[in-house]
Amino acid sequence: MRTTTTGTFAAIALAAGLGLVHVEAQAPSGTVDSHVAAALAAAGQDHLGLFNRLCQPEPALTAPTAATTTSAPPRPPGPPAKSTWETAAVKVFDNLYFVGEKEYSAWAVTTSDGIIILDTIFEYSVDSQIVGGLKKLGLDPTTIKYALVSHGHRDHSGGAQFLQDSFKTRVLLSAADWDMLEKNTRDPSKPKRDLVVTDGQVLTLGDQQLTFYITPGHTMGTVSTIVPVFDRGTRHVAAAWGGTAFNFPHSKERFQIYIDSARRFRDIVAKTGADVLIANHTIFDGSKTKLPAMATRQAGDPHPYVIGTDSVRRYLKVAEECAIAGMMRLP
Ligand SMILES: [Zn+2]
């Protein structure tokens, strides 16, 4: 009797918890392997970088190996050597420029009334890569009006304070990630709290309009963005998925939140007809090969970043299916 009563209370508590986070009533069907297979099928040849990163079991959940138990020599203090992160700025569309590092992307959207930066990379690289990159491309960094920080992790938010201090750039984050940054005492540089992004918000600057969506998962306030871009005058639509890795290896609840966001953004990609994918890590959107390819692109060649709406949606399907597999791996 006692066991039954406890069980009933537990069931009620579980149901209440499920309601709060909109977890679907039914556990996902299939197996870990069937969802990994679905992710691999969705990845095709174009999204294997994402598949390889997201569909592997988290190291913490697998048995330790010699490689993981042998500690690497500690990195010297201070920023990493410039040679490890410096890379060239690249014009990618008429109004979109890559101004990031080797591994971390920052994008500049140019408008008739100034520049919008998408992600600000690190405090040690913002001056060299974003400011220096814009100058090399013949653009004026003093006209950076806005910086959208997709989420409050240092590889995207670290450079924002420098932009605020140097150019009075207005910085945008979601409320949840402003709160997260405020509690963070580790980062050497954080932006001063400024504009709050809300779901569906449109940012208009000059002749350009960016639309932001709150897509929680990687962080609870991750912002994904839709940006119209132009290739030699032809209009396309770029989608930026704001946070990618599963940095919550023990939380089924967070996996479900991530899955729901990936599904929703896939629908947004369909509705907006987004046919271009840009990421904030160069490993995910093929930038490691696409950026160099821009330099040798001839008139009439296809644009390496224009992959089609189906491919952008498959990218989010990979994220979703790998997240379901990750959730199902949890005990
Ligand atoms: Zn992150």
Coordinates of C-alpha atoms and ligand atoms in Angstrom, one line a residue:
M1 CA 0.0 0.0 0.0
R2 CA 2.8 2.3 1.0
T3 CA 4.6 1.6 -2.2
T4 CA 1.5 2.3 -4.3
T5 CA 0.9 5.7 -2.6
T6 CA 4.5 6.7 -3.2
G7 CA 4.2 5.6 -6.8
T8 CA 1.1 7.7 -7.3
F9 CA 2.8 10.8 -5.9
A10 CA 5.8 10.2 -8.1
A11 CA 3.6 9.9 -11.1
I12 CA 1.8 13.2 -10.3
A13 CA 5.1 14.9 -9.7
L14 CA 6.5 13.6 -13.0
A15 CA 3.4 14.6 -14.9
A16 CA 3.6 18.2 -13.5
G17 CA 7.3 18.3 -14.4
L18 CA 6.5 17.1 -17.9
G19 CA 3.8 19.8 -18.4
L20 CA 6.2 22.5 -17.4
V21 CA 8.8 21.7 -20.0
H22 CA 6.4 20.6 -22.7
V23 CA 8.0 17.1 -22.9
E24 CA 5.9 15.0 -25.3
A25 CA 3.6 12.6 -23.6
Q26 CA 5.2 9.6 -25.3
A27 CA 8.8 8.7 -25.2
P28 CA 10.5 8.7 -28.6
S29 CA 10.0 5.5 -30.5
G30 CA 12.9 3.6 -32.1
T31 CA 16.3 3.0 -30.7
V32 CA 19.5 4.9 -30.3
D33 CA 20.8 3.2 -33.4
S34 CA 17.7 4.0 -35.5
H35 CA 18.0 7.7 -34.6
V36 CA 21.7 7.7 -35.4
A37 CA 20.9 6.1 -38.7
A38 CA 18.2 8.7 -39.4
A39 CA 20.7 11.4 -38.6
L40 CA 23.3 9.9 -40.9
A41 CA 20.7 9.7 -43.7
A42 CA 19.7 13.3 -43.1
A43 CA 23.4 14.4 -43.1
G44 CA 24.0 13.1 -46.6
Q45 CA 27.4 14.3 -47.9
D46 CA 26.9 17.9 -46.8
H47 CA 26.4 17.7 -43.0
L48 CA 28.9 15.0 -41.9
G49 CA 30.8 17.5 -39.7
L50 CA 27.7 18.1 -37.7
F51 CA 26.8 14.4 -37.6
N52 CA 30.3 13.4 -36.4
R53 CA 30.2 16.1 -33.6
L54 CA 26.7 15.5 -32.4
C55 CA 25.9 11.8 -32.8
Q56 CA 29.0 10.4 -31.0
P57 CA 28.3 9.3 -27.4
E58 CA 29.5 11.9 -24.9
P59 CA 32.9 10.8 -23.6
A60 CA 31.7 11.2 -20.0
L61 CA 29.1 8.6 -20.6
T62 CA 31.5 6.0 -22.0
A63 CA 34.2 4.0 -20.2
P64 CA 37.4 6.0 -19.7
T65 CA 40.2 5.0 -22.1
A66 CA 43.9 5.5 -21.8
A67 CA 43.5 8.6 -24.0
T68 CA 41.0 10.3 -21.8
T69 CA 42.7 9.5 -18.5
T70 CA 46.1 10.7 -19.5
S71 CA 46.0 14.4 -18.9
A72 CA 47.3 16.8 -21.6
P73 CA 50.1 19.2 -20.6
P74 CA 48.5 22.4 -19.3
R75 CA 48.2 25.3 -21.7
P76 CA 50.2 28.4 -20.8
P77 CA 48.1 31.2 -19.3
G78 CA 46.8 34.0 -21.4
P79 CA 45.3 33.9 -24.9
P80 CA 46.3 31.2 -27.3
A81 CA 49.0 32.0 -29.9
K82 CA 47.6 34.1 -32.8
S83 CA 48.9 31.5 -35.3
T84 CA 46.4 29.0 -33.9
W85 CA 43.3 31.2 -34.6
E86 CA 44.1 33.9 -37.2
T87 CA 42.5 33.5 -40.6
A88 CA 41.5 35.8 -43.5
A89 CA 38.3 37.8 -43.6
V90 CA 36.2 36.8 -46.7
K91 CA 33.4 38.5 -48.6
V92 CA 30.7 35.7 -48.9
F93 CA 27.7 37.6 -50.2
D94 CA 27.1 41.1 -51.4
N95 CA 26.0 42.0 -47.8
L96 CA 27.6 39.2 -45.7
Y97 CA 31.2 38.9 -44.7
F98 CA 33.1 36.3 -42.6
V99 CA 35.2 38.0 -40.0
G100 CA 35.8 35.1 -37.6
E101 CA 38.7 32.9 -36.5
K102 CA 39.8 29.5 -37.8
E103 CA 37.3 27.6 -35.5
Y104 CA 34.8 30.3 -34.4
S105 CA 32.8 32.4 -36.8
A106 CA 31.7 36.0 -36.7
W107 CA 29.7 37.4 -39.5
A108 CA 29.2 41.0 -40.6
V109 CA 25.9 42.0 -42.3
T110 CA 26.3 45.3 -44.2
T111 CA 23.4 47.6 -44.6
S112 CA 22.7 51.1 -46.0
D113 CA 23.0 52.5 -42.4
G114 CA 25.9 50.6 -40.9
I115 CA 27.0 47.0 -39.9
I116 CA 25.4 44.3 -37.8
I117 CA 27.8 41.7 -36.3
L118 CA 26.6 38.1 -35.7
D119 CA 28.7 36.8 -32.8
T120 CA 31.7 38.6 -31.5
I121 CA 34.3 35.8 -30.9
F122 CA 36.8 36.2 -28.1
E123 CA 38.0 39.3 -26.3
Y124 CA 41.6 38.5 -27.6
S125 CA 40.6 38.1 -31.2
V126 CA 37.8 40.7 -31.8
D127 CA 40.2 43.5 -32.6
S128 CA 42.3 41.5 -35.0
Q129 CA 39.6 39.5 -36.7
I130 CA 36.4 41.6 -36.7
V131 CA 37.9 45.2 -36.7
G132 CA 41.0 44.2 -38.7
G133 CA 39.0 42.0 -41.0
L134 CA 36.4 44.7 -41.8
K135 CA 39.2 47.2 -42.6
K136 CA 41.0 44.7 -44.9
L137 CA 37.7 44.3 -46.7
G138 CA 37.3 48.1 -47.1
L139 CA 34.5 48.4 -44.5
D140 CA 34.4 50.8 -41.6
P141 CA 34.3 49.2 -38.2
T142 CA 33.2 52.5 -36.6
T143 CA 29.8 51.9 -38.2
I144 CA 29.1 48.7 -36.3
K145 CA 25.7 49.6 -34.9
Y146 CA 24.6 46.2 -33.5
A147 CA 26.1 42.9 -32.3
L148 CA 23.9 40.0 -31.9
V149 CA 25.3 37.4 -29.5
S150 CA 23.7 34.0 -30.3
H151 CA 24.3 32.8 -26.7
G152 CA 26.3 33.8 -23.7
H153 CA 29.4 31.7 -24.1
R154 CA 32.7 33.3 -24.2
D155 CA 33.6 32.1 -27.8
H156 CA 30.6 34.3 -29.0
S157 CA 30.2 36.9 -26.3
G158 CA 33.8 37.6 -25.4
G159 CA 34.4 40.4 -27.9
A160 CA 31.1 42.2 -27.3
Q161 CA 32.4 44.6 -24.6
F162 CA 35.2 45.7 -26.9
L163 CA 32.7 46.7 -29.5
Q164 CA 30.6 48.5 -26.9
D165 CA 33.6 50.4 -25.7
S166 CA 35.1 51.1 -29.1
F167 CA 32.2 51.9 -31.3
K168 CA 29.1 52.3 -28.9
T169 CA 27.8 49.2 -30.6
R170 CA 24.4 48.1 -29.2
V171 CA 24.6 44.4 -28.0
L172 CA 21.7 42.0 -28.2
L173 CA 21.2 38.8 -26.2
S174 CA 18.1 37.0 -25.0
A175 CA 17.0 37.7 -21.4
A176 CA 17.9 34.2 -20.3
D177 CA 21.5 34.5 -21.6
W178 CA 22.0 38.1 -20.2
D179 CA 21.1 36.5 -16.8
M180 CA 23.5 33.6 -17.4
L181 CA 26.3 36.0 -18.3
E182 CA 25.6 38.1 -15.3
K183 CA 26.2 35.1 -13.0
N184 CA 29.4 34.1 -14.9
T185 CA 32.4 35.3 -13.0
R186 CA 35.0 33.3 -15.0
D187 CA 35.0 35.2 -18.4
P188 CA 37.6 37.9 -18.7
S189 CA 35.3 40.1 -20.7
K190 CA 31.5 40.4 -20.8
P191 CA 29.2 43.0 -22.4
K192 CA 27.4 45.4 -20.3
R193 CA 23.7 44.5 -20.2
D194 CA 21.9 46.1 -23.2
L195 CA 19.2 45.2 -25.6
V196 CA 17.0 42.1 -25.0
V197 CA 16.1 39.9 -27.9
T198 CA 12.5 38.5 -27.9
D199 CA 11.1 35.6 -30.0
G200 CA 10.2 36.7 -33.5
Q201 CA 11.8 40.1 -33.1
V202 CA 12.8 41.9 -36.3
L203 CA 15.9 44.1 -36.3
T204 CA 15.8 46.7 -39.0
L205 CA 18.9 48.7 -39.9
G206 CA 18.9 50.7 -43.1
D207 CA 17.8 48.4 -46.0
Q208 CA 18.2 45.1 -44.1
Q209 CA 15.9 43.2 -41.7
L210 CA 17.1 40.3 -39.5
T211 CA 14.6 38.1 -37.6
F212 CA 15.5 36.5 -34.3
Y213 CA 14.0 33.3 -32.8
I214 CA 14.6 32.1 -29.2
T215 CA 15.7 28.5 -29.7
P216 CA 16.6 27.1 -26.2
G217 CA 18.7 24.0 -25.9
H218 CA 22.5 24.7 -26.1
T219 CA 21.7 27.5 -23.6
M220 CA 18.3 28.5 -22.3
G221 CA 18.3 31.7 -24.4
T222 CA 20.0 30.7 -27.6
V223 CA 19.0 33.0 -30.5
S224 CA 18.8 31.7 -34.1
T225 CA 18.7 34.2 -36.9
I226 CA 17.2 34.6 -40.4
V227 CA 19.1 37.0 -42.7
P228 CA 18.3 37.9 -46.3
V229 CA 21.5 37.8 -48.3
F230 CA 22.3 38.7 -51.9
D231 CA 24.7 37.0 -54.4
R232 CA 25.6 39.3 -57.2
G233 CA 22.1 40.8 -56.7
T234 CA 20.1 37.6 -56.4
R235 CA 18.3 37.3 -53.2
H236 CA 18.7 34.3 -50.9
V237 CA 17.9 33.7 -47.2
A238 CA 20.5 32.6 -44.7
A239 CA 19.6 30.7 -41.5
A240 CA 22.0 30.6 -38.4
W241 CA 21.3 28.0 -35.8
G242 CA 22.5 29.8 -32.6
G243 CA 23.8 26.9 -30.5
T244 CA 24.8 23.5 -31.5
A245 CA 26.6 21.2 -29.1
F246 CA 24.8 19.1 -26.4
N247 CA 26.5 20.7 -23.4
F248 CA 24.0 19.1 -21.0
P249 CA 25.0 15.4 -21.2
H250 CA 22.9 14.3 -18.2
S251 CA 19.6 16.2 -18.7
K252 CA 16.7 14.5 -20.6
E253 CA 14.7 17.7 -20.1
R254 CA 17.3 19.8 -21.9
F255 CA 17.6 17.3 -24.7
Q256 CA 13.8 17.5 -25.2
I257 CA 14.0 21.3 -25.2
Y258 CA 16.7 21.2 -27.8
I259 CA 14.7 18.7 -29.9
D260 CA 11.6 20.9 -29.8
S261 CA 13.7 24.0 -30.8
A262 CA 15.4 22.1 -33.7
R263 CA 11.9 21.0 -35.0
R264 CA 10.6 24.5 -34.7
F265 CA 13.5 26.2 -36.5
R266 CA 13.3 23.6 -39.2
D267 CA 9.7 24.8 -39.8
I268 CA 10.9 28.4 -39.8
V269 CA 13.5 27.5 -42.4
A270 CA 10.7 26.1 -44.6
K271 CA 8.5 29.1 -44.1
T272 CA 11.2 31.6 -44.8
G273 CA 12.6 29.5 -47.7
A274 CA 16.1 29.8 -46.1
D275 CA 18.5 28.2 -48.6
V276 CA 21.8 29.3 -47.1
L277 CA 23.3 27.9 -43.9
I278 CA 25.8 29.9 -41.8
A279 CA 27.1 28.6 -38.4
N280 CA 29.1 30.1 -35.6
H281 CA 31.7 27.3 -35.7
T282 CA 33.5 26.8 -39.0
I283 CA 33.4 23.0 -38.6
F284 CA 29.6 22.9 -38.9
D285 CA 28.6 24.8 -42.1
G286 CA 31.5 23.7 -44.3
S287 CA 33.3 27.0 -43.9
K288 CA 36.7 25.3 -43.7
T289 CA 36.3 24.5 -47.4
K290 CA 33.7 27.0 -48.5
L291 CA 35.6 30.2 -47.4
P292 CA 38.8 29.3 -49.4
A293 CA 36.5 28.3 -52.4
M294 CA 35.1 31.9 -52.4
A295 CA 38.5 33.2 -53.5
T296 CA 38.5 31.1 -56.7
R297 CA 34.8 31.3 -57.6
Q298 CA 34.3 32.3 -61.3
A299 CA 31.3 34.1 -62.8
G300 CA 28.6 31.6 -63.3
D301 CA 29.9 29.1 -60.6
P302 CA 27.4 28.0 -58.0
H303 CA 27.7 29.7 -54.6
P304 CA 29.2 27.2 -52.1
Y305 CA 26.9 28.5 -49.3
V306 CA 23.7 28.3 -51.3
I307 CA 22.8 24.7 -50.4
G308 CA 19.0 24.8 -50.8
T309 CA 16.1 24.8 -48.3
D310 CA 16.0 21.0 -48.2
S311 CA 19.7 20.8 -47.1
V312 CA 19.2 23.5 -44.5
R313 CA 16.3 21.6 -43.1
R314 CA 18.3 18.3 -43.2
Y315 CA 21.0 20.1 -41.1
L316 CA 18.4 20.7 -38.4
K317 CA 17.1 17.1 -38.8
V318 CA 20.6 15.9 -38.0
A319 CA 20.7 18.0 -34.8
E320 CA 17.2 16.7 -33.8
E321 CA 17.9 13.0 -34.5
C322 CA 21.3 13.1 -32.7
A323 CA 19.6 14.9 -29.8
I324 CA 17.0 12.1 -29.6
A325 CA 19.8 9.5 -29.7
G326 CA 21.6 11.4 -27.0
M327 CA 18.5 11.5 -24.8
M328 CA 17.8 7.8 -25.3
R329 CA 21.4 7.0 -24.3
L330 CA 20.7 8.4 -20.8
P331 CA 19.7 5.9 -18.2
Ligands
ZN1 ZN 28.2 27.7 -26.7

